[in-house]
C-alpha cells in the first residue's frame, strides 16, 4: 500500500489490485473519499486516512464492483461520513447495508462542483466524476490506464470485456465523455493520464468498429 499526491489536494491510496482517491477541500473544508477498495483493504484504508488526513466527511461510490465498495463498512464504522451513490446501481445497493444520504443520477452536480457522468456498460450506472473547477476526470472504471492491458502507459482503454456487463455499451458510451473538457484522467487501474487525455480517447474511439457520431 502507498499514498501519493497525484495533483494538488488529490491523493491516491494504492492497494495491490485497485486504488482509491482522497480529495481535500472538495467541497471547501471537507475531505472526500472516492471508493473504498476491497473488504480486505478496509482496515488499512481507515488507518491510512486517520494517519494522513485525520478524518473523513463523505464517501462517493462510483459503481457496484466489490473492489470499489468492499471496504465501506470499515470506513462507515470509523468515520460515519456522508455516503453518496448512484440511484440506479442495483448491484451496489444489494451488496451494502447502508442507505446513501445522497442518491445521484447522470448529470447531477454534487457539492464541490463535481459533475456525475454515467457511462453504462461496465455496470449499469458506472459513474465518472468530473471536477469542473479543475478539469480533472475521475474515471470510476469507465476507463483504465492502457498499461493495465500491457500497452504503453499514458493512454486510455475501457475495462477488459471480461469485467463488463455489456462491453459494446462500455465502449460506445465513452463518446459521451467527449462533450466535456478535461485535462487529466485519474483511473483506478493502470496509470493516470495527464497529457491530452481527451484527444487520446477520441483517437482510440474513432478506430473502433462502432462510431455513433454522424
PDB file of N, CA, C and O in Angstrom, residues 93-163:
ATOM      1  N   UNK A  93     -26.489  -1.420  -4.303  1.00  0.00           N
ATOM      2  CA  UNK A  93     -27.465  -1.327  -3.225  1.00  0.00           C
ATOM      3  C   UNK A  93     -27.792  -2.694  -2.635  1.00  0.00           C
ATOM      4  O   UNK A  93     -28.085  -2.807  -1.441  1.00  0.00           O
ATOM      5  N   UNK A  94     -27.713  -3.739  -3.447  1.00  0.00           N
ATOM      6  CA  UNK A  94     -27.935  -5.093  -2.946  1.00  0.00           C
ATOM      7  C   UNK A  94     -26.765  -5.593  -2.111  1.00  0.00           C
ATOM      8  O   UNK A  94     -26.934  -6.478  -1.266  1.00  0.00           O
ATOM      9  N   UNK A  95     -25.589  -5.008  -2.311  1.00  0.00           N
ATOM     10  CA  UNK A  95     -24.382  -5.509  -1.648  1.00  0.00           C
ATOM     11  C   UNK A  95     -24.065  -4.801  -0.339  1.00  0.00           C
ATOM     12  O   UNK A  95     -23.349  -5.365   0.506  1.00  0.00           O
ATOM     13  N   UNK A  96     -24.540  -3.564  -0.161  1.00  0.00           N
ATOM     14  CA  UNK A  96     -24.176  -2.804   1.031  1.00  0.00           C
ATOM     15  C   UNK A  96     -25.354  -2.710   1.987  1.00  0.00           C
ATOM     16  O   UNK A  96     -26.511  -2.828   1.589  1.00  0.00           O
ATOM     17  N   UNK A  97     -25.039  -2.486   3.249  1.00  0.00           N
ATOM     18  CA  UNK A  97     -26.071  -2.438   4.278  1.00  0.00           C
ATOM     19  C   UNK A  97     -26.483  -1.014   4.632  1.00  0.00           C
ATOM     20  O   UNK A  97     -27.220  -0.807   5.592  1.00  0.00           O
ATOM     21  N   UNK A  98     -26.051  -0.049   3.857  1.00  0.00           N
ATOM     22  CA  UNK A  98     -26.303   1.356   4.165  1.00  0.00           C
ATOM     23  C   UNK A  98     -27.245   1.980   3.135  1.00  0.00           C
ATOM     24  O   UNK A  98     -27.189   1.647   1.951  1.00  0.00           O
ATOM     25  N   UNK A  99     -28.067   2.889   3.603  1.00  0.00           N
ATOM     26  CA  UNK A  99     -28.886   3.698   2.709  1.00  0.00           C
ATOM     27  C   UNK A  99     -28.131   5.008   2.464  1.00  0.00           C
ATOM     28  O   UNK A  99     -27.861   5.754   3.414  1.00  0.00           O
ATOM     29  N   UNK A 100     -27.736   5.296   1.230  1.00  0.00           N
ATOM     30  CA  UNK A 100     -26.965   6.520   0.972  1.00  0.00           C
ATOM     31  C   UNK A 100     -27.704   7.779   1.416  1.00  0.00           C
ATOM     32  O   UNK A 100     -28.931   7.869   1.312  1.00  0.00           O
ATOM     33  N   UNK A 101     -26.957   8.741   1.900  1.00  0.00           N
ATOM     34  CA  UNK A 101     -27.522  10.045   2.253  1.00  0.00           C
ATOM     35  C   UNK A 101     -27.909  10.824   1.008  1.00  0.00           C
ATOM     36  O   UNK A 101     -28.863  11.616   1.029  1.00  0.00           O
ATOM     37  N   UNK A 102     -27.151  10.619  -0.065  1.00  0.00           N
ATOM     38  CA  UNK A 102     -27.414  11.293  -1.336  1.00  0.00           C
ATOM     39  C   UNK A 102     -27.423  10.244  -2.439  1.00  0.00           C
ATOM     40  O   UNK A 102     -26.454   9.489  -2.585  1.00  0.00           O
ATOM     41  N   UNK A 103     -28.507  10.178  -3.190  1.00  0.00           N
ATOM     42  CA  UNK A 103     -28.596   9.342  -4.378  1.00  0.00           C
ATOM     43  C   UNK A 103     -28.467  10.243  -5.598  1.00  0.00           C
ATOM     44  O   UNK A 103     -29.223  11.206  -5.747  1.00  0.00           O
ATOM     45  N   UNK A 104     -27.518   9.938  -6.467  1.00  0.00           N
ATOM     46  CA  UNK A 104     -27.299  10.805  -7.625  1.00  0.00           C
ATOM     47  C   UNK A 104     -27.614  10.074  -8.922  1.00  0.00           C
ATOM     48  O   UNK A 104     -27.640   8.842  -8.989  1.00  0.00           O
ATOM     49  N   UNK A 105     -27.847  10.876  -9.959  1.00  0.00           N
ATOM     50  CA  UNK A 105     -28.117  10.378 -11.299  1.00  0.00           C
ATOM     51  C   UNK A 105     -27.188  11.072 -12.281  1.00  0.00           C
ATOM     52  O   UNK A 105     -26.467  12.011 -11.928  1.00  0.00           O
ATOM     53  N   UNK A 106     -27.214  10.599 -13.511  1.00  0.00           N
ATOM     54  CA  UNK A 106     -26.402  11.207 -14.566  1.00  0.00           C
ATOM     55  C   UNK A 106     -26.669  12.700 -14.661  1.00  0.00           C
ATOM     56  O   UNK A 106     -27.819  13.145 -14.627  1.00  0.00           O
ATOM     57  N   UNK A 107     -25.599  13.472 -14.749  1.00  0.00           N
ATOM     58  CA  UNK A 107     -25.611  14.932 -14.908  1.00  0.00           C
ATOM     59  C   UNK A 107     -25.874  15.698 -13.610  1.00  0.00           C
ATOM     60  O   UNK A 107     -25.852  16.932 -13.630  1.00  0.00           O
ATOM     61  N   UNK A 108     -26.090  15.004 -12.517  1.00  0.00           N
ATOM     62  CA  UNK A 108     -26.189  15.724 -11.243  1.00  0.00           C
ATOM     63  C   UNK A 108     -24.850  16.379 -10.929  1.00  0.00           C
ATOM     64  O   UNK A 108     -23.783  15.872 -11.299  1.00  0.00           O
ATOM     65  N   UNK A 109     -24.905  17.518 -10.245  1.00  0.00           N
ATOM     66  CA  UNK A 109     -23.694  18.192  -9.790  1.00  0.00           C
ATOM     67  C   UNK A 109     -23.676  18.122  -8.266  1.00  0.00           C
ATOM     68  O   UNK A 109     -24.550  18.676  -7.599  1.00  0.00           O
ATOM     69  N   UNK A 110     -22.689  17.422  -7.739  1.00  0.00           N
ATOM     70  CA  UNK A 110     -22.561  17.221  -6.300  1.00  0.00           C
ATOM     71  C   UNK A 110     -21.840  18.397  -5.667  1.00  0.00           C
ATOM     72  O   UNK A 110     -21.157  19.171  -6.350  1.00  0.00           O
ATOM     73  N   UNK A 111     -21.982  18.536  -4.366  1.00  0.00           N
ATOM     74  CA  UNK A 111     -21.282  19.595  -3.641  1.00  0.00           C
ATOM     75  C   UNK A 111     -19.793  19.535  -3.948  1.00  0.00           C
ATOM     76  O   UNK A 111     -19.187  18.459  -3.985  1.00  0.00           O
ATOM     77  N   UNK A 112     -19.203  20.709  -4.185  1.00  0.00           N
ATOM     78  CA  UNK A 112     -17.814  20.779  -4.612  1.00  0.00           C
ATOM     79  C   UNK A 112     -17.677  20.893  -6.110  1.00  0.00           C
ATOM     80  O   UNK A 112     -16.576  20.790  -6.656  1.00  0.00           O
ATOM     81  N   UNK A 113     -18.823  21.113  -6.809  1.00  0.00           N
ATOM     82  CA  UNK A 113     -18.849  21.252  -8.268  1.00  0.00           C
ATOM     83  C   UNK A 113     -18.309  20.003  -8.957  1.00  0.00           C
ATOM     84  O   UNK A 113     -17.497  20.069  -9.878  1.00  0.00           O
ATOM     85  N   UNK A 114     -18.811  18.858  -8.500  1.00  0.00           N
ATOM     86  CA  UNK A 114     -18.444  17.561  -9.061  1.00  0.00           C
ATOM     87  C   UNK A 114     -19.605  17.058  -9.909  1.00  0.00           C
ATOM     88  O   UNK A 114     -20.681  16.755  -9.385  1.00  0.00           O
ATOM     89  N   UNK A 115     -19.403  16.994 -11.231  1.00  0.00           N
ATOM     90  CA  UNK A 115     -20.468  16.538 -12.125  1.00  0.00           C
ATOM     91  C   UNK A 115     -20.398  15.024 -12.292  1.00  0.00           C
ATOM     92  O   UNK A 115     -19.330  14.454 -12.546  1.00  0.00           O
ATOM     93  N   UNK A 116     -21.549  14.384 -12.177  1.00  0.00           N
ATOM     94  CA  UNK A 116     -21.664  12.946 -12.407  1.00  0.00           C
ATOM     95  C   UNK A 116     -21.906  12.704 -13.893  1.00  0.00           C
ATOM     96  O   UNK A 116     -22.823  13.281 -14.490  1.00  0.00           O
ATOM     97  N   UNK A 117     -21.081  11.846 -14.488  1.00  0.00           N
ATOM     98  CA  UNK A 117     -21.262  11.440 -15.882  1.00  0.00           C
ATOM     99  C   UNK A 117     -21.350   9.916 -15.887  1.00  0.00           C
ATOM    100  O   UNK A 117     -20.341   9.228 -15.703  1.00  0.00           O
ATOM    101  N   UNK A 118     -22.538   9.396 -16.084  1.00  0.00           N
ATOM    102  CA  UNK A 118     -22.705   7.949 -16.054  1.00  0.00           C
ATOM    103  C   UNK A 118     -22.402   7.349 -17.418  1.00  0.00           C
ATOM    104  O   UNK A 118     -22.854   7.843 -18.452  1.00  0.00           O
ATOM    105  N   UNK A 119     -21.608   6.265 -17.382  1.00  0.00           N
ATOM    106  CA  UNK A 119     -21.164   5.570 -18.585  1.00  0.00           C
ATOM    107  C   UNK A 119     -21.583   4.109 -18.443  1.00  0.00           C
ATOM    108  O   UNK A 119     -20.797   3.263 -18.009  1.00  0.00           O
ATOM    109  N   UNK A 120     -22.832   3.781 -18.755  1.00  0.00           N
ATOM    110  CA  UNK A 120     -23.280   2.396 -18.612  1.00  0.00           C
ATOM    111  C   UNK A 120     -22.492   1.447 -19.511  1.00  0.00           C
ATOM    112  O   UNK A 120     -22.061   1.820 -20.606  1.00  0.00           O
ATOM    113  N   UNK A 121     -22.336   0.222 -19.029  1.00  0.00           N
ATOM    114  CA  UNK A 121     -21.632  -0.793 -19.800  1.00  0.00           C
ATOM    115  C   UNK A 121     -20.770  -1.653 -18.908  1.00  0.00           C
ATOM    116  O   UNK A 121     -20.910  -2.872 -18.872  1.00  0.00           O
ATOM    117  N   UNK A 122     -19.857  -1.019 -18.182  1.00  0.00           N
ATOM    118  CA  UNK A 122     -19.072  -1.769 -17.201  1.00  0.00           C
ATOM    119  C   UNK A 122     -20.025  -2.318 -16.143  1.00  0.00           C
ATOM    120  O   UNK A 122     -20.008  -3.510 -15.829  1.00  0.00           O
ATOM    121  N   UNK A 123     -20.849  -1.441 -15.588  1.00  0.00           N
ATOM    122  CA  UNK A 123     -22.026  -1.791 -14.795  1.00  0.00           C
ATOM    123  C   UNK A 123     -23.154  -0.876 -15.269  1.00  0.00           C
ATOM    124  O   UNK A 123     -22.910   0.046 -16.051  1.00  0.00           O
ATOM    125  N   UNK A 124     -24.380  -1.078 -14.806  1.00  0.00           N
ATOM    126  CA  UNK A 124     -25.482  -0.255 -15.322  1.00  0.00           C
ATOM    127  C   UNK A 124     -25.328   1.237 -15.085  1.00  0.00           C
ATOM    128  O   UNK A 124     -25.856   2.037 -15.865  1.00  0.00           O
ATOM    129  N   UNK A 125     -24.651   1.635 -14.017  1.00  0.00           N
ATOM    130  CA  UNK A 125     -24.567   3.074 -13.709  1.00  0.00           C
ATOM    131  C   UNK A 125     -23.156   3.482 -13.294  1.00  0.00           C
ATOM    132  O   UNK A 125     -22.981   4.314 -12.408  1.00  0.00           O
ATOM    133  N   UNK A 126     -22.149   2.898 -13.924  1.00  0.00           N
ATOM    134  CA  UNK A 126     -20.778   3.318 -13.641  1.00  0.00           C
ATOM    135  C   UNK A 126     -20.672   4.831 -13.800  1.00  0.00           C
ATOM    136  O   UNK A 126     -21.025   5.386 -14.836  1.00  0.00           O
ATOM    137  N   UNK A 127     -20.175   5.488 -12.766  1.00  0.00           N
ATOM    138  CA  UNK A 127     -20.193   6.958 -12.730  1.00  0.00           C
ATOM    139  C   UNK A 127     -18.778   7.520 -12.718  1.00  0.00           C
ATOM    140  O   UNK A 127     -18.007   7.264 -11.794  1.00  0.00           O
ATOM    141  N   UNK A 128     -18.459   8.278 -13.763  1.00  0.00           N
ATOM    142  CA  UNK A 128     -17.246   9.091 -13.752  1.00  0.00           C
ATOM    143  C   UNK A 128     -17.581  10.415 -13.070  1.00  0.00           C
ATOM    144  O   UNK A 128     -18.728  10.866 -13.092  1.00  0.00           O
ATOM    145  N   UNK A 129     -16.588  11.020 -12.464  1.00  0.00           N
ATOM    146  CA  UNK A 129     -16.777  12.250 -11.696  1.00  0.00           C
ATOM    147  C   UNK A 129     -15.861  13.325 -12.263  1.00  0.00           C
ATOM    148  O   UNK A 129     -14.632  13.166 -12.258  1.00  0.00           O
ATOM    149  N   UNK A 130     -16.452  14.396 -12.758  1.00  0.00           N
ATOM    150  CA  UNK A 130     -15.684  15.494 -13.341  1.00  0.00           C
ATOM    151  C   UNK A 130     -15.581  16.626 -12.331  1.00  0.00           C
ATOM    152  O   UNK A 130     -16.597  17.207 -11.922  1.00  0.00           O
ATOM    153  N   UNK A 131     -14.355  16.951 -11.921  1.00  0.00           N
ATOM    154  CA  UNK A 131     -14.114  18.099 -11.054  1.00  0.00           C
ATOM    155  C   UNK A 131     -14.091  19.320 -11.962  1.00  0.00           C
ATOM    156  O   UNK A 131     -13.072  19.646 -12.575  1.00  0.00           O
ATOM    157  N   UNK A 132     -15.224  19.994 -12.066  1.00  0.00           N
ATOM    158  CA  UNK A 132     -15.406  21.009 -13.103  1.00  0.00           C
ATOM    159  C   UNK A 132     -14.533  22.236 -12.899  1.00  0.00           C
ATOM    160  O   UNK A 132     -14.170  22.907 -13.872  1.00  0.00           O
ATOM    161  N   UNK A 133     -14.173  22.534 -11.667  1.00  0.00           N
ATOM    162  CA  UNK A 133     -13.308  23.682 -11.411  1.00  0.00           C
ATOM    163  C   UNK A 133     -11.883  23.444 -11.887  1.00  0.00           C
ATOM    164  O   UNK A 133     -11.135  24.397 -12.106  1.00  0.00           O
ATOM    165  N   UNK A 134     -11.515  22.176 -12.050  1.00  0.00           N
ATOM    166  CA  UNK A 134     -10.114  21.853 -12.311  1.00  0.00           C
ATOM    167  C   UNK A 134      -9.890  21.063 -13.597  1.00  0.00           C
ATOM    168  O   UNK A 134      -8.732  20.814 -13.966  1.00  0.00           O
ATOM    169  N   UNK A 135     -10.943  20.632 -14.261  1.00  0.00           N
ATOM    170  CA  UNK A 135     -10.771  19.854 -15.479  1.00  0.00           C
ATOM    171  C   UNK A 135     -10.141  18.504 -15.247  1.00  0.00           C
ATOM    172  O   UNK A 135      -9.349  18.027 -16.061  1.00  0.00           O
ATOM    173  N   UNK A 136     -10.501  17.861 -14.135  1.00  0.00           N
ATOM    174  CA  UNK A 136      -9.978  16.542 -13.798  1.00  0.00           C
ATOM    175  C   UNK A 136     -11.135  15.557 -13.814  1.00  0.00           C
ATOM    176  O   UNK A 136     -12.158  15.778 -13.160  1.00  0.00           O
ATOM    177  N   UNK A 137     -10.980  14.471 -14.564  1.00  0.00           N
ATOM    178  CA  UNK A 137     -11.983  13.425 -14.647  1.00  0.00           C
ATOM    179  C   UNK A 137     -11.513  12.217 -13.851  1.00  0.00           C
ATOM    180  O   UNK A 137     -10.430  11.681 -14.109  1.00  0.00           O
ATOM    181  N   UNK A 138     -12.316  11.790 -12.885  1.00  0.00           N
ATOM    182  CA  UNK A 138     -12.049  10.570 -12.120  1.00  0.00           C
ATOM    183  C   UNK A 138     -12.914   9.483 -12.746  1.00  0.00           C
ATOM    184  O   UNK A 138     -14.139   9.573 -12.750  1.00  0.00           O
ATOM    185  N   UNK A 139     -12.290   8.436 -13.271  1.00  0.00           N
ATOM    186  CA  UNK A 139     -12.931   7.570 -14.260  1.00  0.00           C
ATOM    187  C   UNK A 139     -14.020   6.666 -13.722  1.00  0.00           C
ATOM    188  O   UNK A 139     -14.914   6.271 -14.478  1.00  0.00           O
ATOM    189  N   UNK A 140     -13.944   6.270 -12.452  1.00  0.00           N
ATOM    190  CA  UNK A 140     -14.944   5.348 -11.938  1.00  0.00           C
ATOM    191  C   UNK A 140     -15.023   4.032 -12.700  1.00  0.00           C
ATOM    192  O   UNK A 140     -16.090   3.421 -12.782  1.00  0.00           O
ATOM    193  N   UNK A 141     -13.951   3.560 -13.298  1.00  0.00           N
ATOM    194  CA  UNK A 141     -13.870   2.337 -14.109  1.00  0.00           C
ATOM    195  C   UNK A 141     -14.585   2.444 -15.445  1.00  0.00           C
ATOM    196  O   UNK A 141     -14.777   1.434 -16.123  1.00  0.00           O
ATOM    197  N   UNK A 142     -14.977   3.637 -15.843  1.00  0.00           N
ATOM    198  CA  UNK A 142     -15.365   3.816 -17.243  1.00  0.00           C
ATOM    199  C   UNK A 142     -14.133   3.689 -18.134  1.00  0.00           C
ATOM    200  O   UNK A 142     -14.237   3.280 -19.294  1.00  0.00           O
ATOM    201  N   UNK A 143     -12.970   4.025 -17.585  1.00  0.00           N
ATOM    202  CA  UNK A 143     -11.698   3.955 -18.298  1.00  0.00           C
ATOM    203  C   UNK A 143     -10.625   3.382 -17.387  1.00  0.00           C
ATOM    204  O   UNK A 143     -10.645   3.600 -16.170  1.00  0.00           O
ATOM    205  N   UNK A 144      -9.683   2.679 -18.001  1.00  0.00           N
ATOM    206  CA  UNK A 144      -8.467   2.207 -17.339  1.00  0.00           C
ATOM    207  C   UNK A 144      -7.265   2.845 -18.016  1.00  0.00           C
ATOM    208  O   UNK A 144      -7.337   3.270 -19.177  1.00  0.00           O
ATOM    209  N   UNK A 145      -6.133   2.852 -17.312  1.00  0.00           N
ATOM    210  CA  UNK A 145      -4.876   3.152 -17.962  1.00  0.00           C
ATOM    211  C   UNK A 145      -4.492   2.016 -18.889  1.00  0.00           C
ATOM    212  O   UNK A 145      -4.670   0.830 -18.561  1.00  0.00           O
ATOM    213  N   UNK A 146      -3.991   2.352 -20.077  1.00  0.00           N
ATOM    214  CA  UNK A 146      -3.699   1.327 -21.084  1.00  0.00           C
ATOM    215  C   UNK A 146      -2.671   0.312 -20.611  1.00  0.00           C
ATOM    216  O   UNK A 146      -2.667  -0.843 -21.059  1.00  0.00           O
ATOM    217  N   UNK A 147      -1.784   0.700 -19.692  1.00  0.00           N
ATOM    218  CA  UNK A 147      -0.770  -0.235 -19.221  1.00  0.00           C
ATOM    219  C   UNK A 147      -1.359  -1.368 -18.401  1.00  0.00           C
ATOM    220  O   UNK A 147      -0.697  -2.380 -18.169  1.00  0.00           O
ATOM    221  N   UNK A 148      -2.609  -1.238 -17.961  1.00  0.00           N
ATOM    222  CA  UNK A 148      -3.258  -2.376 -17.314  1.00  0.00           C
ATOM    223  C   UNK A 148      -3.330  -3.558 -18.277  1.00  0.00           C
ATOM    224  O   UNK A 148      -3.297  -4.715 -17.868  1.00  0.00           O
ATOM    225  N   UNK A 149      -3.444  -3.263 -19.569  1.00  0.00           N
ATOM    226  CA  UNK A 149      -3.535  -4.303 -20.596  1.00  0.00           C
ATOM    227  C   UNK A 149      -2.178  -4.619 -21.213  1.00  0.00           C
ATOM    228  O   UNK A 149      -2.109  -5.269 -22.259  1.00  0.00           O
ATOM    229  N   UNK A 150      -1.099  -4.139 -20.612  1.00  0.00           N
ATOM    230  CA  UNK A 150       0.235  -4.408 -21.126  1.00  0.00           C
ATOM    231  C   UNK A 150       0.665  -3.485 -22.241  1.00  0.00           C
ATOM    232  O   UNK A 150       1.698  -3.712 -22.880  1.00  0.00           O
ATOM    233  N   UNK A 151      -0.100  -2.425 -22.498  1.00  0.00           N
ATOM    234  CA  UNK A 151       0.228  -1.442 -23.525  1.00  0.00           C
ATOM    235  C   UNK A 151       0.967  -0.268 -22.904  1.00  0.00           C
ATOM    236  O   UNK A 151       1.060  -0.163 -21.677  1.00  0.00           O
ATOM    237  N   UNK A 152       1.498   0.654 -23.698  1.00  0.00           N
ATOM    238  CA  UNK A 152       2.245   1.774 -23.119  1.00  0.00           C
ATOM    239  C   UNK A 152       1.381   2.621 -22.185  1.00  0.00           C
ATOM    240  O   UNK A 152       0.197   2.846 -22.441  1.00  0.00           O
ATOM    241  N   UNK A 153       1.990   3.085 -21.118  1.00  0.00           N
ATOM    242  CA  UNK A 153       1.315   3.996 -20.204  1.00  0.00           C
ATOM    243  C   UNK A 153       1.052   5.328 -20.900  1.00  0.00           C
ATOM    244  O   UNK A 153       1.683   5.664 -21.901  1.00  0.00           O
ATOM    245  N   UNK A 154       0.091   6.089 -20.355  1.00  0.00           N
ATOM    246  CA  UNK A 154      -0.207   7.395 -20.911  1.00  0.00           C
ATOM    247  C   UNK A 154      -1.378   7.406 -21.863  1.00  0.00           C
ATOM    248  O   UNK A 154      -1.692   8.445 -22.456  1.00  0.00           O
ATOM    249  N   UNK A 155      -2.051   6.252 -22.019  1.00  0.00           N
ATOM    250  CA  UNK A 155      -3.212   6.140 -22.887  1.00  0.00           C
ATOM    251  C   UNK A 155      -4.363   5.525 -22.104  1.00  0.00           C
ATOM    252  O   UNK A 155      -4.185   5.065 -20.974  1.00  0.00           O
ATOM    253  N   UNK A 156      -5.553   5.506 -22.722  1.00  0.00           N
ATOM    254  CA  UNK A 156      -6.764   5.071 -22.037  1.00  0.00           C
ATOM    255  C   UNK A 156      -7.465   3.965 -22.803  1.00  0.00           C
ATOM    256  O   UNK A 156      -7.464   3.954 -24.038  1.00  0.00           O
ATOM    257  N   UNK A 157      -8.079   3.044 -22.061  1.00  0.00           N
ATOM    258  CA  UNK A 157      -8.876   1.968 -22.620  1.00  0.00           C
ATOM    259  C   UNK A 157     -10.106   1.753 -21.749  1.00  0.00           C
ATOM    260  O   UNK A 157     -10.081   2.042 -20.549  1.00  0.00           O
ATOM    261  N   UNK A 158     -11.187   1.197 -22.322  1.00  0.00           N
ATOM    262  CA  UNK A 158     -12.268   0.727 -21.461  1.00  0.00           C
ATOM    263  C   UNK A 158     -11.794  -0.493 -20.676  1.00  0.00           C
ATOM    264  O   UNK A 158     -10.789  -1.114 -21.039  1.00  0.00           O
ATOM    265  N   UNK A 159     -12.475  -0.853 -19.602  1.00  0.00           N
ATOM    266  CA  UNK A 159     -12.091  -2.058 -18.868  1.00  0.00           C
ATOM    267  C   UNK A 159     -12.146  -3.290 -19.776  1.00  0.00           C
ATOM    268  O   UNK A 159     -12.890  -3.307 -20.775  1.00  0.00           O
ATOM    269  N   UNK A 160     -11.411  -4.344 -19.435  1.00  0.00           N
ATOM    270  CA  UNK A 160     -11.454  -5.566 -20.239  1.00  0.00           C
ATOM    271  C   UNK A 160     -12.873  -6.117 -20.347  1.00  0.00           C
ATOM    272  O   UNK A 160     -13.673  -6.021 -19.414  1.00  0.00           O
ATOM    273  N   UNK A 161     -13.185  -6.711 -21.502  1.00  0.00           N
ATOM    274  CA  UNK A 161     -14.534  -7.233 -21.742  1.00  0.00           C
ATOM    275  C   UNK A 161     -14.966  -8.204 -20.652  1.00  0.00           C
ATOM    276  O   UNK A 161     -16.153  -8.268 -20.300  1.00  0.00           O
ATOM    277  N   UNK A 162     -14.031  -8.962 -20.119  1.00  0.00           N
ATOM    278  CA  UNK A 162     -14.334  -9.933 -19.063  1.00  0.00           C
ATOM    279  C   UNK A 162     -15.037  -9.294 -17.880  1.00  0.00           C
ATOM    280  O   UNK A 162     -15.864  -9.938 -17.216  1.00  0.00           O
ATOM    281  N   UNK A 163     -14.744  -8.033 -17.613  1.00  0.00           N
ATOM    282  CA  UNK A 163     -15.263  -7.367 -16.422  1.00  0.00           C
ATOM    283  C   UNK A 163     -16.486  -6.485 -16.713  1.00  0.00           C
ATOM    284  O   UNK A 163     -16.996  -5.832 -15.800  1.00  0.00           O
TER     285      UNK A 163
END
